[in-house]
PDB file of C-alpha atoms and ligand atoms in Angstrom:
ATOM      1  CA  UNK F 289       2.794  36.848 -26.892  1.00  0.00           C
ATOM      2  CA  UNK F 290      -0.255  35.859 -28.957  1.00  0.00           C
ATOM      3  CA  UNK F 291      -0.292  35.609 -32.741  1.00  0.00           C
ATOM      4  CA  UNK F 292      -2.437  38.715 -32.726  1.00  0.00           C
ATOM      5  CA  UNK F 293       0.118  40.796 -30.859  1.00  0.00           C
ATOM      6  CA  UNK F 294       3.007  39.302 -32.888  1.00  0.00           C
ATOM      7  CA  UNK F 295       1.034  40.366 -35.919  1.00  0.00           C
ATOM      8  CA  UNK F 296       0.539  43.854 -34.486  1.00  0.00           C
ATOM      9  CA  UNK F 297       4.231  44.139 -33.543  1.00  0.00           C
ATOM     10  CA  UNK F 298       5.275  43.137 -37.052  1.00  0.00           C
ATOM     11  CA  UNK F 299       3.031  45.751 -38.603  1.00  0.00           C
ATOM     12  CA  UNK F 300       3.840  48.391 -36.029  1.00  0.00           C
ATOM     13  CA  UNK F 301       7.632  48.520 -35.829  1.00  0.00           C
ATOM     14  CA  UNK F 302       9.390  51.242 -37.763  1.00  0.00           C
ATOM     15  CA  UNK F 303      12.195  50.740 -40.243  1.00  0.00           C
ATOM     16  CA  UNK F 304      13.191  47.657 -42.160  1.00  0.00           C
ATOM     17  CA  UNK F 305      14.353  44.087 -41.632  1.00  0.00           C
ATOM     18  CA  UNK F 306      17.498  42.495 -42.984  1.00  0.00           C
ATOM     19  CA  UNK F 307      17.584  38.726 -43.514  1.00  0.00           C
ATOM     20  CA  UNK F 308      21.035  37.272 -44.065  1.00  0.00           C
ATOM     21  CA  UNK F 309      20.742  33.813 -45.614  1.00  0.00           C
ATOM     22  CA  UNK F 310      17.477  32.671 -47.201  1.00  0.00           C
ATOM     23  CA  UNK F 311      18.048  28.918 -47.141  1.00  0.00           C
ATOM     24  CA  UNK F 312      15.610  26.479 -45.514  1.00  0.00           C
ATOM     25  CA  UNK F 313      15.259  28.318 -42.208  1.00  0.00           C
ATOM     26  CA  UNK F 314      15.628  31.871 -43.515  1.00  0.00           C
ATOM     27  CA  UNK F 315      13.046  31.153 -46.156  1.00  0.00           C
ATOM     28  CA  UNK F 316      10.590  29.707 -43.608  1.00  0.00           C
ATOM     29  CA  UNK F 317      10.964  32.879 -41.526  1.00  0.00           C
ATOM     30  CA  UNK F 318      10.480  35.097 -44.549  1.00  0.00           C
ATOM     31  CA  UNK F 319       7.311  33.236 -45.548  1.00  0.00           C
ATOM     32  CA  UNK F 320       6.044  33.564 -41.983  1.00  0.00           C
ATOM     33  CA  UNK F 321       6.636  37.341 -41.955  1.00  0.00           C
ATOM     34  CA  UNK F 322       4.879  37.797 -45.271  1.00  0.00           C
ATOM     35  CA  UNK F 323       2.054  35.578 -44.035  1.00  0.00           C
ATOM     36  CA  UNK F 324       1.640  37.884 -41.043  1.00  0.00           C
ATOM     37  CA  UNK F 325       1.232  40.780 -43.418  1.00  0.00           C
ATOM     38  CA  UNK F 326       4.691  42.340 -43.410  1.00  0.00           C
ATOM     39  CA  UNK F 327       5.183  44.482 -46.502  1.00  0.00           C
ATOM     40  CA  UNK F 328       7.945  42.977 -48.732  1.00  0.00           C
ATOM     41  CA  UNK F 329       9.193  46.524 -49.328  1.00  0.00           C
ATOM     42  CA  UNK F 330      10.353  46.581 -45.728  1.00  0.00           C
ATOM     43  CA  UNK F 331      12.519  43.480 -46.133  1.00  0.00           C
ATOM     44  CA  UNK F 332      16.097  43.315 -47.391  1.00  0.00           C
ATOM     45  CA  UNK F 333      17.706  39.944 -48.060  1.00  0.00           C
ATOM     46  CA  UNK F 334      21.325  38.985 -48.565  1.00  0.00           C
ATOM     47  CA  UNK F 335      21.376  35.630 -50.329  1.00  0.00           C
ATOM     48  CA  UNK F 336      23.992  34.619 -52.925  1.00  0.00           C
ATOM     49  CA  UNK F 337      21.750  32.008 -54.611  1.00  0.00           C
ATOM     50  CA  UNK F 338      18.169  33.263 -54.346  1.00  0.00           C
ATOM     51  CA  UNK F 339      15.398  30.753 -55.084  1.00  0.00           C
ATOM     52  CA  UNK F 340      12.978  31.755 -57.889  1.00  0.00           C
ATOM     53  CA  UNK F 341      10.228  32.775 -55.452  1.00  0.00           C
ATOM     54  CA  UNK F 342      12.660  35.103 -53.696  1.00  0.00           C
ATOM     55  CA  UNK F 343      13.482  36.690 -57.046  1.00  0.00           C
ATOM     56  CA  UNK F 344       9.727  37.003 -57.631  1.00  0.00           C
ATOM     57  CA  UNK F 345       9.366  38.791 -54.297  1.00  0.00           C
ATOM     58  CA  UNK F 346      11.946  41.308 -55.476  1.00  0.00           C
ATOM     59  CA  UNK F 347       9.396  42.294 -58.126  1.00  0.00           C
ATOM     60  CA  UNK F 348       7.002  43.070 -55.248  1.00  0.00           C
ATOM     61  CA  UNK F 349       9.519  45.404 -53.626  1.00  0.00           C
ATOM     62  CA  UNK F 350      11.691  43.125 -51.500  1.00  0.00           C
ATOM     63  CA  UNK F 351      15.273  44.338 -51.838  1.00  0.00           C
ATOM     64  CA  UNK F 352      17.476  41.425 -52.828  1.00  0.00           C
ATOM     65  CA  UNK F 353      21.221  41.788 -52.278  1.00  0.00           C
ATOM     66  CA  UNK F 354      21.149  45.593 -52.023  1.00  0.00           C
ATOM     67  CA  UNK F 355      24.350  47.536 -51.379  1.00  0.00           C
ATOM     68  CA  UNK F 356      25.363  47.349 -47.701  1.00  0.00           C
ATOM     69  CA  UNK F 357      24.783  51.095 -47.336  1.00  0.00           C
ATOM     70  CA  UNK F 358      21.011  50.572 -47.909  1.00  0.00           C
ATOM     71  CA  UNK F 359      20.880  47.956 -45.176  1.00  0.00           C
ATOM     72  CA  UNK F 360      22.286  50.203 -42.457  1.00  0.00           C
ATOM     73  CA  UNK F 361      20.151  50.665 -39.359  1.00  0.00           C
ATOM     74  CA  UNK F 362      17.711  47.796 -39.868  1.00  0.00           C
ATOM     75  CA  UNK F 363      15.389  47.294 -36.902  1.00  0.00           C
ATOM     76  CA  UNK F 364      16.368  43.633 -36.955  1.00  0.00           C
ATOM     77  CA  UNK F 365      19.131  41.710 -38.675  1.00  0.00           C
ATOM     78  CA  UNK F 366      18.249  38.030 -38.810  1.00  0.00           C
ATOM     79  CA  UNK F 367      21.289  35.835 -39.388  1.00  0.00           C
ATOM     80  CA  UNK F 368      20.328  32.459 -40.878  1.00  0.00           C
ATOM     81  CA  UNK F 369      23.510  31.215 -42.535  1.00  0.00           C
ATOM     82  CA  UNK F 370      25.292  28.000 -41.608  1.00  0.00           C
ATOM     83  CA  UNK F 371      27.441  28.392 -38.490  1.00  0.00           C
ATOM     84  CA  UNK F 372      30.489  27.188 -40.457  1.00  0.00           C
ATOM     85  CA  UNK F 373      30.557  30.434 -42.446  1.00  0.00           C
ATOM     86  CA  UNK F 374      29.723  32.749 -39.547  1.00  0.00           C
ATOM     87  CA  UNK F 375      33.311  34.007 -39.302  1.00  0.00           C
ATOM     88  CA  UNK F 376      33.103  35.252 -42.899  1.00  0.00           C
ATOM     89  CA  UNK F 377      29.529  36.531 -42.857  1.00  0.00           C
ATOM     90  CA  UNK F 378      28.896  38.085 -39.434  1.00  0.00           C
ATOM     91  CA  UNK F 379      31.778  40.570 -38.862  1.00  0.00           C
ATOM     92  CA  UNK F 380      31.027  42.454 -42.126  1.00  0.00           C
ATOM     93  CA  UNK F 381      27.517  43.047 -40.765  1.00  0.00           C
ATOM     94  CA  UNK F 382      28.888  45.083 -37.831  1.00  0.00           C
ATOM     95  CA  UNK F 383      28.836  48.432 -39.698  1.00  0.00           C
ATOM     96  CA  UNK F 384      25.149  47.839 -40.520  1.00  0.00           C
ATOM     97  CA  UNK F 385      24.161  47.631 -36.863  1.00  0.00           C
ATOM     98  CA  UNK F 386      22.836  50.883 -35.421  1.00  0.00           C
ATOM     99  CA  UNK F 387      21.655  51.628 -31.900  1.00  0.00           C
ATOM    100  CA  UNK F 388      18.112  50.674 -32.940  1.00  0.00           C
ATOM    101  CA  UNK F 389      19.090  47.302 -34.415  1.00  0.00           C
ATOM    102  CA  UNK F 390      18.690  43.912 -32.813  1.00  0.00           C
ATOM    103  CA  UNK F 391      20.724  41.085 -34.333  1.00  0.00           C
ATOM    104  CA  UNK F 392      18.934  37.736 -34.176  1.00  0.00           C
ATOM    105  CA  UNK F 393      21.052  34.677 -34.876  1.00  0.00           C
ATOM    106  CA  UNK F 394      19.517  31.276 -35.495  1.00  0.00           C
ATOM    107  CA  UNK F 395      22.927  29.677 -36.078  1.00  0.00           C
ATOM    108  CA  UNK F 396      23.119  26.432 -34.138  1.00  0.00           C
ATOM    109  CA  UNK F 397      25.843  26.355 -31.516  1.00  0.00           C
ATOM    110  CA  UNK F 398      27.009  29.984 -31.862  1.00  0.00           C
ATOM    111  CA  UNK F 399      27.118  31.422 -28.340  1.00  0.00           C
ATOM    112  CA  UNK F 400      26.106  34.986 -27.503  1.00  0.00           C
ATOM    113  CA  UNK F 401      29.701  35.837 -26.697  1.00  0.00           C
ATOM    114  CA  UNK F 402      30.895  34.932 -30.215  1.00  0.00           C
ATOM    115  CA  UNK F 403      28.094  37.035 -31.712  1.00  0.00           C
ATOM    116  CA  UNK F 404      28.908  39.958 -29.409  1.00  0.00           C
ATOM    117  CA  UNK F 405      32.558  39.754 -30.447  1.00  0.00           C
ATOM    118  CA  UNK F 406      31.635  39.838 -34.124  1.00  0.00           C
ATOM    119  CA  UNK F 407      29.071  42.628 -33.625  1.00  0.00           C
ATOM    120  CA  UNK F 408      30.588  44.833 -30.914  1.00  0.00           C
ATOM    121  CA  UNK F 409      28.049  46.712 -28.823  1.00  0.00           C
ATOM    122  CA  UNK F 410      25.048  45.113 -30.529  1.00  0.00           C
ATOM    123  CA  UNK F 411      21.785  44.016 -28.988  1.00  0.00           C
ATOM    124  CA  UNK F 412      21.838  40.295 -29.764  1.00  0.00           C
ATOM    125  CA  UNK F 413      19.318  37.465 -29.575  1.00  0.00           C
ATOM    126  CA  UNK F 414      20.456  33.865 -29.957  1.00  0.00           C
ATOM    127  CA  UNK F 415      17.673  31.560 -31.084  1.00  0.00           C
ATOM    128  CA  UNK F 416      17.359  27.835 -31.738  1.00  0.00           C
ATOM    129  CA  UNK F 417      14.504  26.917 -34.075  1.00  0.00           C
ATOM    130  CA  UNK F 418      13.604  23.460 -35.402  1.00  0.00           C
ATOM    131  CA  UNK F 419      12.568  22.131 -38.797  1.00  0.00           C
ATOM    132  CA  UNK F 420       8.759  22.136 -38.317  1.00  0.00           C
ATOM    133  CA  UNK F 421       9.274  25.903 -38.740  1.00  0.00           C
ATOM    134  CA  UNK F 422       8.957  25.095 -42.446  1.00  0.00           C
ATOM    135  CA  UNK F 423       5.222  24.447 -41.892  1.00  0.00           C
ATOM    136  CA  UNK F 424       4.691  27.185 -39.308  1.00  0.00           C
ATOM    137  CA  UNK F 425       4.794  24.667 -36.440  1.00  0.00           C
ATOM    138  CA  UNK F 426       8.344  25.198 -35.205  1.00  0.00           C
ATOM    139  CA  UNK F 427       9.555  25.468 -31.628  1.00  0.00           C
ATOM    140  CA  UNK F 428      12.104  28.217 -31.139  1.00  0.00           C
ATOM    141  CA  UNK F 429      13.956  28.920 -27.911  1.00  0.00           C
ATOM    142  CA  UNK F 430      15.525  32.380 -27.583  1.00  0.00           C
ATOM    143  CA  UNK F 431      17.997  34.136 -25.315  1.00  0.00           C
ATOM    144  CA  UNK F 432      18.747  37.884 -25.268  1.00  0.00           C
ATOM    145  CA  UNK F 433      21.898  39.707 -24.234  1.00  0.00           C
ATOM    146  CA  UNK F 434      21.706  42.632 -21.810  1.00  0.00           C
ATOM    147  CA  UNK F 435      21.563  45.245 -24.546  1.00  0.00           C
ATOM    148  CA  UNK F 436      18.233  43.987 -25.899  1.00  0.00           C
ATOM    149  CA  UNK F 437      15.474  46.429 -24.938  1.00  0.00           C
ATOM    150  CA  UNK F 438      11.909  45.283 -24.173  1.00  0.00           C
ATOM    151  CA  UNK F 439      10.769  46.627 -27.558  1.00  0.00           C
ATOM    152  CA  UNK F 440      13.562  44.760 -29.349  1.00  0.00           C
ATOM    153  CA  UNK F 441      12.648  41.599 -27.488  1.00  0.00           C
ATOM    154  CA  UNK F 442       9.017  42.047 -28.577  1.00  0.00           C
ATOM    155  CA  UNK F 443      10.159  42.474 -32.171  1.00  0.00           C
ATOM    156  CA  UNK F 444      12.413  39.399 -31.951  1.00  0.00           C
ATOM    157  CA  UNK F 445       9.532  37.446 -30.445  1.00  0.00           C
ATOM    158  CA  UNK F 446       7.184  38.532 -33.214  1.00  0.00           C
ATOM    159  CA  UNK F 447       9.700  37.670 -35.934  1.00  0.00           C
ATOM    160  CA  UNK F 448      10.509  34.258 -34.487  1.00  0.00           C
ATOM    161  CA  UNK F 449       6.898  33.375 -33.717  1.00  0.00           C
ATOM    162  CA  UNK F 450       6.107  33.706 -37.419  1.00  0.00           C
ATOM    163  CA  UNK F 451       7.276  30.071 -37.677  1.00  0.00           C
ATOM    164  CA  UNK F 452       5.622  28.686 -34.534  1.00  0.00           C
ATOM    165  CA  UNK F 453       5.983  28.732 -30.765  1.00  0.00           C
ATOM    166  CA  UNK F 454       8.708  30.750 -28.976  1.00  0.00           C
ATOM    167  CA  UNK F 455      10.058  30.323 -25.462  1.00  0.00           C
ATOM    168  CA  UNK F 456      12.664  32.555 -23.806  1.00  0.00           C
ATOM    169  CA  UNK F 457      15.388  31.377 -21.474  1.00  0.00           C
ATOM    170  CA  UNK F 458      17.759  33.519 -19.444  1.00  0.00           C
ATOM    171  CA  UNK F 459      20.530  30.954 -18.897  1.00  0.00           C
ATOM    172  CA  UNK F 460      22.644  30.196 -21.934  1.00  0.00           C
ATOM    173  CA  UNK F 461      23.857  26.910 -20.412  1.00  0.00           C
ATOM    174  CA  UNK F 462      20.363  25.502 -21.079  1.00  0.00           C
ATOM    175  CA  UNK F 463      20.846  25.922 -24.829  1.00  0.00           C
ATOM    176  CA  UNK F 464      22.657  22.567 -25.145  1.00  0.00           C
ATOM    177  CA  UNK F 465      19.716  20.679 -23.640  1.00  0.00           C
ATOM    178  CA  UNK F 466      17.298  22.792 -25.703  1.00  0.00           C
ATOM    179  CA  UNK F 467      19.216  21.774 -28.820  1.00  0.00           C
ATOM    180  CA  UNK F 468      19.022  18.134 -27.728  1.00  0.00           C
ATOM    181  CA  UNK F 469      15.263  18.235 -27.064  1.00  0.00           C
ATOM    182  CA  UNK F 470      13.603  20.556 -29.584  1.00  0.00           C
ATOM    183  CA  UNK F 471      16.428  21.252 -32.066  1.00  0.00           C
ATOM    184  CA  UNK F 472      17.217  17.598 -32.757  1.00  0.00           C
ATOM    185  CA  UNK F 473      13.828  16.333 -31.520  1.00  0.00           C
ATOM    186  CA  UNK F 474      12.063  16.195 -34.901  1.00  0.00           C
ATOM    187  CA  UNK F 475      14.588  13.518 -35.959  1.00  0.00           C
ATOM    188  CA  UNK F 476      13.573  11.354 -32.996  1.00  0.00           C
ATOM    189  CA  UNK F 477       9.930  11.628 -34.008  1.00  0.00           C
ATOM    190  CA  UNK F 478      10.724  10.753 -37.628  1.00  0.00           C
ATOM    191  CA  UNK F 479      12.680   7.756 -36.340  1.00  0.00           C
ATOM    192  CA  UNK F 480       9.600   6.739 -34.358  1.00  0.00           C
ATOM    193  CA  UNK F 481       7.606   6.764 -37.617  1.00  0.00           C
ATOM    194  CA  UNK F 482      10.304   4.664 -39.313  1.00  0.00           C
ATOM    195  CA  UNK F 483      10.475   2.180 -36.430  1.00  0.00           C
ATOM    196  CA  UNK F 484       6.683   1.883 -36.235  1.00  0.00           C
ATOM    197  CA  UNK F 485       6.510   1.205 -39.978  1.00  0.00           C
ATOM    198  CA  UNK F 486       9.228  -1.463 -39.721  1.00  0.00           C
ATOM    199  CA  UNK F 487       7.440  -3.051 -36.763  1.00  0.00           C
ATOM    200  CA  UNK F 488       4.275  -3.144 -38.868  1.00  0.00           C
ATOM    201  CA  UNK F 489       6.156  -4.922 -41.673  1.00  0.00           C
ATOM    202  CA  UNK F 490       7.562  -7.380 -39.124  1.00  0.00           C
ATOM    203  CA  UNK F 491       4.002  -7.991 -37.907  1.00  0.00           C
ATOM    204  CA  UNK F 492       2.948  -8.944 -41.458  1.00  0.00           C
ATOM    205  CA  UNK F 493       1.724  -5.695 -43.075  1.00  0.00           C
ATOM    206  CA  UNK F 494       2.671  -4.843 -46.679  1.00  0.00           C
ATOM    207  CA  UNK F 495       5.439  -2.160 -46.585  1.00  0.00           C
ATOM    208  CA  UNK F 496       3.364   0.600 -48.230  1.00  0.00           C
ATOM    209  CA  UNK F 497       0.495   0.095 -45.840  1.00  0.00           C
ATOM    210  CA  UNK F 498       2.828  -0.061 -42.828  1.00  0.00           C
ATOM    211  CA  UNK F 499       4.515   3.183 -43.914  1.00  0.00           C
ATOM    212  CA  UNK F 500       1.169   4.933 -44.365  1.00  0.00           C
ATOM    213  CA  UNK F 501      -0.207   3.751 -41.019  1.00  0.00           C
ATOM    214  CA  UNK F 502       2.939   4.820 -39.193  1.00  0.00           C
ATOM    215  CA  UNK F 503       3.180   8.202 -40.909  1.00  0.00           C
ATOM    216  CA  UNK F 504      -0.453   9.150 -40.359  1.00  0.00           C
ATOM    217  CA  UNK F 505      -0.425   7.854 -36.785  1.00  0.00           C
ATOM    218  CA  UNK F 506       2.601   9.965 -35.848  1.00  0.00           C
ATOM    219  CA  UNK F 507       1.319  13.029 -37.703  1.00  0.00           C
ATOM    220  CA  UNK F 508      -2.252  12.658 -36.405  1.00  0.00           C
ATOM    221  CA  UNK F 509      -1.131  12.088 -32.826  1.00  0.00           C
ATOM    222  CA  UNK F 510       1.097  15.159 -33.053  1.00  0.00           C
ATOM    223  CA  UNK F 511      -1.833  17.203 -34.293  1.00  0.00           C
ATOM    224  CA  UNK F 512      -4.099  15.858 -31.547  1.00  0.00           C
ATOM    225  CA  UNK F 513      -1.455  16.712 -28.947  1.00  0.00           C
ATOM    226  CA  UNK F 514      -1.144  20.178 -30.473  1.00  0.00           C
ATOM    227  CA  UNK F 515      -4.856  20.889 -30.418  1.00  0.00           C
ATOM    228  CA  UNK F 516      -5.739  19.219 -27.137  1.00  0.00           C
ATOM    229  CA  UNK F 517      -5.523  20.897 -23.759  1.00  0.00           C
ATOM    230  CA  UNK F 518      -4.672  17.504 -22.245  1.00  0.00           C
ATOM    231  CA  UNK F 519      -1.114  16.499 -21.398  1.00  0.00           C
ATOM    232  CA  UNK F 520       0.544  13.612 -23.283  1.00  0.00           C
ATOM    233  CA  UNK F 521       0.174  11.182 -20.368  1.00  0.00           C
ATOM    234  CA  UNK F 522      -3.603  11.758 -20.241  1.00  0.00           C
ATOM    235  CA  UNK F 523      -3.921  11.356 -23.996  1.00  0.00           C
ATOM    236  CA  UNK F 524      -1.967   8.095 -23.666  1.00  0.00           C
ATOM    237  CA  UNK F 525      -4.256   6.897 -20.856  1.00  0.00           C
ATOM    238  CA  UNK F 526      -7.250   7.726 -23.040  1.00  0.00           C
ATOM    239  CA  UNK F 527      -6.209   5.123 -25.637  1.00  0.00           C
ATOM    240  CA  UNK F 528      -5.212   2.485 -23.097  1.00  0.00           C
ATOM    241  CA  UNK F 529      -7.991   0.178 -21.909  1.00  0.00           C
ATOM    242  CA  UNK F 530      -7.175  -2.213 -19.101  1.00  0.00           C
ATOM    243  CA  UNK F 531      -6.099  -5.586 -20.453  1.00  0.00           C
ATOM    244  CA  UNK F 532      -6.167  -4.301 -24.051  1.00  0.00           C
ATOM    245  CA  UNK F 533      -3.727  -4.174 -26.947  1.00  0.00           C
ATOM    246  CA  UNK F 534      -2.239  -0.748 -26.144  1.00  0.00           C
ATOM    247  CA  UNK F 535      -1.520  -1.816 -22.599  1.00  0.00           C
ATOM    248  CA  UNK F 536       0.324  -4.882 -23.905  1.00  0.00           C
ATOM    249  CA  UNK F 537       2.557  -2.695 -26.087  1.00  0.00           C
ATOM    250  CA  UNK F 538       3.100  -0.079 -23.382  1.00  0.00           C
ATOM    251  CA  UNK F 539       4.251  -2.759 -20.958  1.00  0.00           C
ATOM    252  CA  UNK F 540       7.185  -3.240 -23.343  1.00  0.00           C
ATOM    253  CA  UNK F 541       7.737   0.447 -24.189  1.00  0.00           C
ATOM    254  CA  UNK F 542       7.519   1.539 -20.560  1.00  0.00           C
ATOM    255  CA  UNK F 543       9.639  -1.281 -19.150  1.00  0.00           C
ATOM    256  CA  UNK F 544      12.990  -0.853 -17.433  1.00  0.00           C
ATOM    257  CA  UNK F 545      14.746  -0.831 -20.807  1.00  0.00           C
ATOM    258  CA  UNK F 546      11.939   0.943 -22.599  1.00  0.00           C
ATOM    259  CA  UNK F 547      11.583   4.291 -24.279  1.00  0.00           C
ATOM    260  CA  UNK F 548      12.024   6.647 -21.301  1.00  0.00           C
ATOM    261  CA  UNK F 549      15.551   5.547 -20.239  1.00  0.00           C
ATOM    262  CA  UNK F 550      16.546   5.291 -23.903  1.00  0.00           C
ATOM    263  CA  UNK F 551      15.295   8.840 -24.584  1.00  0.00           C
ATOM    264  CA  UNK F 552      17.147  10.119 -21.522  1.00  0.00           C
ATOM    265  CA  UNK F 553      20.353   8.547 -22.840  1.00  0.00           C
ATOM    266  CA  UNK F 554      19.784   9.920 -26.331  1.00  0.00           C
ATOM    267  CA  UNK F 555      19.100  13.472 -25.115  1.00  0.00           C
ATOM    268  CA  UNK F 556      22.120  13.301 -22.808  1.00  0.00           C
ATOM    269  CA  UNK F 557      24.295  12.241 -25.762  1.00  0.00           C
ATOM    270  CA  UNK F 558      23.009  15.131 -27.891  1.00  0.00           C
ATOM    271  CA  UNK F 559      23.501  17.583 -25.002  1.00  0.00           C
ATOM    272  CA  UNK F 560      27.127  16.430 -24.568  1.00  0.00           C
ATOM    273  CA  UNK F 561      27.708  16.741 -28.314  1.00  0.00           C
ATOM    274  CA  UNK F 562      26.250  20.254 -28.355  1.00  0.00           C
ATOM    275  CA  UNK F 563      28.594  21.267 -25.514  1.00  0.00           C
ATOM    276  CA  UNK F 564      31.589  19.743 -27.292  1.00  0.00           C
ATOM    277  CA  UNK F 565      30.765  21.524 -30.568  1.00  0.00           C
ATOM    278  CA  UNK F 566      30.559  24.880 -28.761  1.00  0.00           C
ATOM    279  CA  UNK F 567      34.157  24.586 -27.521  1.00  0.00           C
TER     280      UNK F 567
HETATM  281  N1  NAP N 116      17.671  23.195 -40.247  1.00  0.00           N
HETATM  282  C1  NAP N 116      17.517  23.031 -38.928  1.00  0.00           C
HETATM  283  O1  NAP N 116      16.929  22.094 -38.394  1.00  0.00           O
HETATM  284  C2  NAP N 116      18.051  24.068 -38.003  1.00  0.00           C
HETATM  285  C3  NAP N 116      17.680  24.031 -36.669  1.00  0.00           C
HETATM  286  C4  NAP N 116      18.176  24.999 -35.819  1.00  0.00           C
HETATM  287  C5  NAP N 116      19.035  25.952 -36.311  1.00  0.00           C
HETATM  288  N2  NAP N 116      19.376  25.948 -37.609  1.00  0.00           N
HETATM  289  C6  NAP N 116      20.307  26.936 -38.080  1.00  0.00           C
HETATM  290  O2  NAP N 116      19.733  27.696 -39.083  1.00  0.00           O
HETATM  291  C7  NAP N 116      20.779  28.186 -39.912  1.00  0.00           C
HETATM  292  C8  NAP N 116      20.363  28.012 -41.340  1.00  0.00           C
HETATM  293  O3  NAP N 116      20.171  26.619 -41.585  1.00  0.00           O
HETATM  294  P1  NAP N 116      19.495  26.138 -42.919  1.00  0.00           P
HETATM  295  O4  NAP N 116      19.137  24.704 -42.716  1.00  0.00           O
HETATM  296  O5  NAP N 116      18.450  27.115 -43.328  1.00  0.00           O
HETATM  297  O6  NAP N 116      20.761  26.256 -43.911  1.00  0.00           O
HETATM  298  P2  NAP N 116      20.776  26.543 -45.477  1.00  0.00           P
HETATM  299  O7  NAP N 116      19.544  26.009 -46.114  1.00  0.00           O
HETATM  300  O8  NAP N 116      22.128  26.102 -45.991  1.00  0.00           O
HETATM  301  O9  NAP N 116      20.679  28.127 -45.536  1.00  0.00           O
HETATM  302  C9  NAP N 116      21.760  28.989 -45.407  1.00  0.00           C
HETATM  303  C10 NAP N 116      21.656  30.012 -46.530  1.00  0.00           C
HETATM  304  O10 NAP N 116      22.636  31.041 -46.358  1.00  0.00           O
HETATM  305  C11 NAP N 116      23.153  31.344 -47.640  1.00  0.00           C
HETATM  306  N3  NAP N 116      24.454  32.032 -47.613  1.00  0.00           N
HETATM  307  C12 NAP N 116      25.699  31.518 -47.782  1.00  0.00           C
HETATM  308  N4  NAP N 116      26.627  32.496 -47.725  1.00  0.00           N
HETATM  309  C13 NAP N 116      25.970  33.652 -47.500  1.00  0.00           C
HETATM  310  C14 NAP N 116      26.370  35.009 -47.348  1.00  0.00           C
HETATM  311  N5  NAP N 116      27.640  35.362 -47.393  1.00  0.00           N
HETATM  312  N6  NAP N 116      25.423  35.944 -47.142  1.00  0.00           N
HETATM  313  C15 NAP N 116      24.140  35.587 -47.095  1.00  0.00           C
HETATM  314  N7  NAP N 116      23.689  34.326 -47.230  1.00  0.00           N
HETATM  315  C16 NAP N 116      24.584  33.362 -47.422  1.00  0.00           C
HETATM  316  C17 NAP N 116      23.236  29.996 -48.286  1.00  0.00           C
HETATM  317  O11 NAP N 116      23.424  30.134 -49.664  1.00  0.00           O
HETATM  318  P3  NAP N 116      24.223  28.961 -50.456  1.00  0.00           P
HETATM  319  O12 NAP N 116      23.285  27.808 -50.490  1.00  0.00           O
HETATM  320  O13 NAP N 116      24.501  29.585 -51.759  1.00  0.00           O
HETATM  321  O14 NAP N 116      25.468  28.655 -49.663  1.00  0.00           O
HETATM  322  C18 NAP N 116      21.904  29.388 -47.909  1.00  0.00           C
HETATM  323  O15 NAP N 116      20.883  29.776 -48.781  1.00  0.00           O
HETATM  324  C19 NAP N 116      22.036  27.412 -39.564  1.00  0.00           C
HETATM  325  O16 NAP N 116      22.920  28.256 -38.847  1.00  0.00           O
HETATM  326  C20 NAP N 116      21.545  26.320 -38.683  1.00  0.00           C
HETATM  327  O17 NAP N 116      22.486  26.031 -37.664  1.00  0.00           O
HETATM  328  C21 NAP N 116      18.903  25.044 -38.482  1.00  0.00           C
END
């Protein structure tokens, strides 16, 4: 779905939205919805410690911590609290779910079945975003249960794509590997920036300069990858001249004990951990 149609879906659905938890992720979603032109008057938020800008939005019509009765029958209920408090927060939402509502959980590691148990009979979407959502460049992977109608899926897609790209999967077992690749992935990229900076210091650069070079190189390369139609391997080839400096470094990074086998091991470890946490 394009941004344009997400935009149109967000303007076109009827009813209101309920956001439960406006922390880092919930807030990023909320900003995305407002950025796409959603009227604050159509948004209800449950958040025990609202940030000042959320309080300011209440002055523009957003309903902050309204009585539960006002939140009944929301078109979508977006659950963005920490998974550790799900058992306290989610079951009390069950009476708010109507036959038009879709519940969208972004709680890491909470399977569809647990959500369905807490919200009996509900149309449920389980989604896994990542932190670049905070700058509208997130990657979210979503999975719907059988009760989700095509229109509800469109609405969920539009709401989630307010913070970046969205992909749908139909096999929940993939969610552990998704978590390991895109959920945890930003940390690997930040580590790359740290390691590159340290390598620059080891090669004789002043620390501030090394940090700046590493940061801008990782950020700029990410942006180039984002904007380019070329795949990462082609972009890599494009900066690698035969017999040059890049080739010398890549011979190390692409060796038998280089980055690819290490990344495979790291992602496998995260996938195993995700599976273990779900038990
Ligand atoms: N951050 C990530 O990279 C990432 C990636 C994928 C998925 N997720 C998932 O996204 C969810 C939110 O993460 P986050 O980083 O945004 O956490 P967060 O910043 O702690 O946000 C959670 C918010 O929920 C609020 N809250 C607590 N009890 C509540 C209640 N009873 N009703 C309504 N709101 C309540 C919290 O308020 P208090 O601060 O007062 O407790 C907080 O503002 C988590 O389930 C996480 O697994 C996060």
